Amino acid sequence: MLTTHPYDDDKLREECGIFGVSNAQGAAALVALGLHALQHRGQEAAGITSFDGHSFHTHRAMGHVAGNFDKDEVIRALSGTTACGHVRYSTTGETALRNVQPLYAELVSGGFAVAHNGNISNAMRLRRDLIRRGSIFQSTSDTEVIIHLVATSSYRSLIDKFIDALKQVEGAYSLICMTAEGMIACRDPLGIRPLVMGKLGDTVIFASETVALDVVDAEYVRDVEPGELVIVKGSEIQSHRPFPPLGARPCIFEHVYFSRPDSIADGRSVYSVRKAIGAQLAIEAPVEADLVVPVPDSGVPAAIGYAQQSGIPFELGIIRSHYVGRTFIQPTAEVRRLGVKLKHNANRELIAGKRIVLIDDSIVRGTTSLKIVEMMREAGASEVHMRIASPPTRHSCFYGVDTPEREKLLAAKHDVTGMTGFIHADSLAFVSIDGLYKALGQPRRADNSPSHCDACFTGDYPTPLTDHDEQSTVEQFALLRERVGG
């Protein structure tokens, strides 16, 4: 089958978005609105869990928020003044309803629901240990490990059980949890994944991005700090910091691609940062050209910055259709080729005879860039230069972002010259890692350590990668046995 999102398939994908509401009449309706604003963070499935003071209610479904949570009867069934929700794009666990969040379980202390953004990098080891101790898993999601760790903790209070569970996990997580007593929101000690807090009168709201607060007319209060647990009972807020302070390492790709441009991340407008990256790219990689053309939609702010800095006119040389269905059935090779144009098509009259600078946010496998360059040439461009508003993506992410294996990343296999040849461009350049930090306005620290997680560019992973390392050891051992005939 042919996906009609051929360009999106060659993007890094954020795993999910989360949204929680405490102390609001019709809390689930607010959550549904918040999830609409976070739909870009996960388009595979969505779920909402509410609590009415007596019982928990959950509705989970495959597909988008619209169509699943726009029916009055669905929202009415999710009664209560507290609710949390989740939009999912899986990076761990199969695509199945049993993995759709929030996940819910009955513990000794009562009902417990959890919505998770991130990835636990030692989940498989923890899962094996828990199964040996008698735990019975109902999903293949790494998130369920947290529930079992809470359930099996020897501590007495639920908060102490929860903290005990978090101290055993590695990797990245932002969590919104619901109990009969209230809501808990927290981030991992490095703050790799985002989480913000807002207020709407006496209602307390948590969200992956500030844009979701805007949609429900809530006021942004602050970020949930790295390693912080915020406990909300009604409108009463308590803050706990059970972890020793560490240097924060929020994901740098939130600024490059993941977050909506109308969000605020790390205190800065995402849109303004992307324009600044484009301007820095123009300084570092100038080229003589007639037009600056963004690869829609994610390349637009950087292209504006590049055009303003370089003085080269900005034009929409590629037009994107926002009204494309999901799939064709059993296409021929020719239909597959033509299907690419359903979502993006060259503005031929504008392009013909021009020297074009294409601006995109990243190159992953390179297949998208190749098709875009070919599209420009077919439209009559005399030269096609490509400029990328991030450094080369040479390493996989293990913190809640869907990335190909490293051997499938174009920058892991080729230098810039080889990549240029692969995509058939006249030239190719990336913003430098130092240039990216300069555009962020947050340079490396005094000891030259990074202020963000930039592992996809540098390979500098800020946490252990237990499961990955164990899997690599197993694979290497198997390969050795095969070579020696063992």
mmCIF file with all atom_site columns, C-alpha atoms in Angstrom, residues 15 42 78 102 128 163 253 264 301 339 341 369 444 446 450 458:
data_model
loop_
_atom_site.group_PDB
_atom_site.id
_atom_site.type_symbol
_atom_site.label_atom_id
_atom_site.label_alt_id
_atom_site.label_comp_id
_atom_site.label_asym_id
_atom_site.label_entity_id
_atom_site.label_seq_id
_atom_site.pdbx_PDB_ins_code
_atom_site.Cartn_x
_atom_site.Cartn_y
_atom_site.Cartn_z
_atom_site.occupancy
_atom_site.B_iso_or_equiv
_atom_site.pdbx_formal_charge
_atom_site.auth_seq_id
_atom_site.auth_comp_id
_atom_site.auth_asym_id
_atom_site.auth_atom_id
_atom_site.pdbx_PDB_model_num
ATOM 1  C CA . GLU A 1 15  ? 6.500   9.560  20.328 1.00 0.00 ? 15  GLU A CA 1
ATOM 2  C CA . GLY A 1 42  ? 1.298   11.456 17.863 1.00 0.00 ? 42  GLY A CA 1
ATOM 3  C CA . LEU A 1 78  ? -15.727 10.507 30.709 1.00 0.00 ? 78  LEU A CA 1
ATOM 4  C CA . PRO A 1 102 ? -3.355  6.325  29.417 1.00 0.00 ? 102 PRO A CA 1
ATOM 5  C CA . ARG A 1 128 ? 12.305  -9.379 32.693 1.00 0.00 ? 128 ARG A CA 1
ATOM 6  C CA . ILE A 1 163 ? 9.471   7.807  43.670 1.00 0.00 ? 163 ILE A CA 1
ATOM 7  C CA . PHE A 1 253 ? 15.104  18.685 18.401 1.00 0.00 ? 253 PHE A CA 1
ATOM 8  C CA . ILE A 1 264 ? 7.364   28.334 23.766 1.00 0.00 ? 264 ILE A CA 1
ATOM 9  C CA . PRO A 1 301 ? 10.526  29.442 9.544  1.00 0.00 ? 301 PRO A CA 1
ATOM 10 C CA . GLY A 1 339 ? 1.281   9.615  -5.650 1.00 0.00 ? 339 GLY A CA 1
ATOM 11 C CA . LYS A 1 341 ? 2.827   14.660 -5.942 1.00 0.00 ? 341 LYS A CA 1
ATOM 12 C CA . SER A 1 369 ? 15.514  15.072 -0.069 1.00 0.00 ? 369 SER A CA 1
ATOM 13 C CA . ARG A 1 444 ? 27.589  25.128 25.696 1.00 0.00 ? 444 ARG A CA 1
ATOM 14 C CA . ALA A 1 446 ? 31.764  26.662 30.734 1.00 0.00 ? 446 ALA A CA 1
ATOM 15 C CA . PRO A 1 450 ? 26.017  20.669 26.126 1.00 0.00 ? 450 PRO A CA 1
ATOM 16 C CA . THR A 1 458 ? 26.865  14.054 18.444 1.00 0.00 ? 458 THR A CA 1
#
